[in-house]
Amino acid sequence: GSWQPELPPAASERSSPASETLLALAPAAVVQDVVNLSRSAESAFAPLISAVTSGVSCQLNPTFAGSHDIHGADADFLLGDTLFELKTTKTLNPRAVRDAVLQLIGYLLLDYDDHHHIRRLGLYAARQEWVITWPAWEFLLPPAEVLQRLASQTEPAEDEVMARIAKIRFLMSQVVSGHKIACEAAFGEA
């Protein structure tokens, strides 16, 4: 007989002749990879799904006040006050984590008007079934202060963090706008 993917019970209940035809078009390894990613999401996201069903807001592909300044930027998803980046890379290494965190910080700073009230940053590595979140302040305060606060297990006051984020957002908006103006002057309207 032909190879059959290991489908989760709910998926096999929805199986139809059309889905069987579609499955036959894809290489077996690819189908199994998608099934495995689905299972990863189901287990890794259980606490997140529970949060949504209890009323925590969830927004897919949020954009930011500064998105237009860089010709478009949307994140993967926002769950409550946590902005998540989703990675499906087969190999998760420190560089990939660093790049994802820098991308999240960029999105946080593009939220010039604090419309999304982002207070935490999160990474979901699907193939590794790994979800981690951090308070945003850990990336925006001076490193010595972060280390001191982590060692003493104290968090900065919300207004202190927001004042620092507002200042960085303002500076970023000026740099991005200045860069945009310089590019438009040199190359015409983008």
Coordinates of C-alpha atoms in Angstrom, one line a residue:
G1 CA 0.0 0.0 0.0
S2 CA 0.9 3.6 -0.1
W3 CA 2.6 5.6 2.7
Q4 CA 0.1 7.2 5.1
P5 CA 1.2 10.1 7.4
E6 CA 0.7 9.8 11.1
L7 CA -2.2 12.2 11.3
P8 CA -3.5 13.5 14.7
P9 CA -6.9 11.9 15.5
A10 CA -8.9 15.0 14.7
A11 CA -7.2 15.4 11.3
S12 CA -7.9 11.8 10.3
E13 CA -11.6 12.2 11.2
R14 CA -11.8 15.0 8.7
S15 CA -10.0 12.9 6.0
S16 CA -11.8 12.9 2.6
P17 CA -11.0 11.6 -0.9
A18 CA -9.9 15.1 -1.9
S19 CA -7.5 15.4 1.0
E20 CA -6.1 12.0 0.2
T21 CA -5.5 13.2 -3.3
L22 CA -3.7 16.3 -2.0
L23 CA -1.6 14.3 0.4
A24 CA -0.5 12.0 -2.5
L25 CA 0.9 15.0 -4.3
A26 CA 3.4 15.9 -1.6
P27 CA 6.5 14.0 -0.7
A28 CA 5.9 11.8 2.3
A29 CA 8.7 13.5 4.4
V30 CA 7.1 16.9 3.7
V31 CA 3.7 15.7 4.8
Q32 CA 5.1 14.2 8.0
D33 CA 7.0 17.4 8.7
V34 CA 3.8 19.4 8.5
V35 CA 2.0 16.9 10.8
N36 CA 4.9 17.1 13.3
L37 CA 4.7 21.0 13.2
S38 CA 1.0 20.7 13.9
R39 CA 1.6 18.5 16.9
S40 CA 4.4 20.8 18.1
A41 CA 2.0 23.8 18.0
E42 CA -0.7 21.8 19.8
S43 CA 1.6 20.9 22.7
A44 CA 3.7 24.1 22.9
F45 CA 0.7 26.4 22.5
A46 CA -1.6 24.6 25.1
P47 CA -1.0 27.3 27.7
L48 CA -1.3 30.1 25.1
I49 CA -4.6 28.6 23.7
S50 CA -5.9 28.4 27.3
A51 CA -5.1 32.1 27.8
V52 CA -7.0 33.0 24.6
T53 CA -10.0 30.9 25.6
S54 CA -10.0 32.7 29.0
G55 CA -10.3 36.1 27.3
V56 CA -6.7 37.2 26.6
S57 CA -6.6 39.0 23.2
C58 CA -4.8 37.5 20.3
Q59 CA -3.9 39.4 17.1
L60 CA -2.2 37.8 14.1
N61 CA 0.2 39.8 12.0
P62 CA 0.0 43.1 14.0
T63 CA 1.4 46.2 12.3
F64 CA 2.8 49.3 14.0
A65 CA 2.6 53.0 13.7
G66 CA 6.2 52.9 12.4
S67 CA 5.6 50.1 9.9
H68 CA 5.1 52.5 7.0
D69 CA 8.4 54.1 7.8
I70 CA 10.3 51.0 6.8
H71 CA 7.9 50.1 3.9
G72 CA 6.0 47.6 5.9
A73 CA 6.6 45.5 9.0
D74 CA 4.2 43.1 10.7
A75 CA 5.0 40.7 13.5
D76 CA 3.8 37.1 13.7
F77 CA 1.3 37.4 16.6
L78 CA 0.5 39.3 19.7
L79 CA -1.0 37.5 22.7
G80 CA -2.1 39.9 25.4
D81 CA 0.9 42.1 26.0
T82 CA 3.4 39.6 24.6
L83 CA 4.7 39.9 21.0
F84 CA 5.7 36.6 19.5
E85 CA 8.1 35.6 16.7
L86 CA 7.5 32.2 15.2
K87 CA 10.5 30.3 13.8
T88 CA 10.4 27.0 12.0
T89 CA 14.1 26.6 11.4
K90 CA 15.4 23.0 11.7
T91 CA 18.4 24.2 13.6
L92 CA 18.0 26.6 16.4
N93 CA 21.3 28.2 17.5
P94 CA 22.3 31.3 19.5
R95 CA 22.6 33.4 16.3
A96 CA 19.0 32.5 15.3
V97 CA 17.7 33.3 18.7
R98 CA 19.6 36.6 18.7
D99 CA 18.3 37.6 15.3
A100 CA 14.7 36.8 16.4
V101 CA 15.1 38.9 19.6
L102 CA 16.5 41.8 17.6
Q103 CA 13.5 41.5 15.2
L104 CA 11.1 41.6 18.1
I105 CA 12.9 44.6 19.6
G106 CA 12.6 46.3 16.3
Y107 CA 8.8 45.7 16.2
L108 CA 8.5 46.9 19.8
L109 CA 10.2 50.1 18.9
L110 CA 8.1 50.6 15.8
D111 CA 5.0 50.7 18.0
Y112 CA 5.7 54.5 18.4
D113 CA 2.3 55.2 20.0
D114 CA 2.3 52.1 22.2
H115 CA -1.0 51.1 20.6
H116 CA -0.3 47.4 21.3
H117 CA 0.9 47.8 24.9
I118 CA 3.8 45.3 24.3
R119 CA 5.5 44.5 27.6
R120 CA 6.9 41.1 26.9
L121 CA 8.7 39.5 23.9
G122 CA 8.3 35.8 23.0
L123 CA 9.8 33.3 20.7
Y124 CA 8.2 30.1 19.6
A125 CA 10.6 27.6 17.9
A126 CA 8.2 25.2 16.3
R127 CA 10.5 22.3 15.5
Q128 CA 12.1 22.4 18.9
E129 CA 8.7 22.8 20.7
W130 CA 10.2 25.7 22.6
V131 CA 8.3 28.7 23.8
I132 CA 10.1 31.4 25.8
T133 CA 9.1 34.9 26.9
W134 CA 11.1 37.8 28.4
P135 CA 10.1 41.1 29.9
A136 CA 10.8 43.8 27.3
W137 CA 12.8 45.8 29.8
E138 CA 15.5 43.1 29.9
F139 CA 16.5 44.3 26.4
L140 CA 16.1 48.0 26.8
L141 CA 17.7 48.9 30.1
P142 CA 21.5 49.2 30.4
P143 CA 23.1 45.7 30.8
A144 CA 24.6 46.4 34.2
E145 CA 21.1 47.4 35.5
V146 CA 19.5 44.4 34.0
L147 CA 22.0 42.1 35.6
Q148 CA 21.6 43.9 39.0
R149 CA 17.8 43.6 38.7
L150 CA 17.9 39.9 37.7
A151 CA 20.3 39.1 40.6
S152 CA 18.1 40.9 43.1
Q153 CA 14.9 39.6 41.5
T154 CA 13.4 43.1 41.2
E155 CA 11.6 44.6 38.2
P156 CA 11.8 48.3 37.3
A157 CA 8.7 50.4 37.8
E158 CA 6.3 50.3 34.7
D159 CA 6.5 54.1 34.3
E160 CA 10.3 54.0 34.3
V161 CA 10.4 51.3 31.6
M162 CA 7.7 53.1 29.5
A163 CA 9.6 56.4 29.7
R164 CA 12.8 54.7 28.5
I165 CA 10.9 52.9 25.7
A166 CA 9.2 56.2 24.7
K167 CA 12.6 57.9 24.4
I168 CA 14.0 55.1 22.3
R169 CA 10.9 55.0 20.1
F170 CA 11.2 58.7 19.5
L171 CA 14.9 58.5 18.6
M172 CA 14.2 55.5 16.4
S173 CA 11.3 57.3 14.6
Q174 CA 13.7 60.3 14.0
V175 CA 16.4 58.1 12.6
V176 CA 14.0 56.1 10.4
S177 CA 12.2 59.2 9.2
G178 CA 15.6 60.9 8.5
H179 CA 16.8 57.9 6.6
K180 CA 13.5 57.7 4.6
I181 CA 13.8 61.4 3.7
A182 CA 17.4 61.1 2.7
C183 CA 16.6 58.0 0.5
E184 CA 13.6 59.8 -1.1
A185 CA 15.8 62.8 -1.8
A186 CA 18.5 60.6 -3.4
F187 CA 16.3 58.1 -5.2
G188 CA 12.9 59.6 -5.5
E189 CA 9.7 58.4 -3.8
A190 CA 10.0 54.8 -2.7

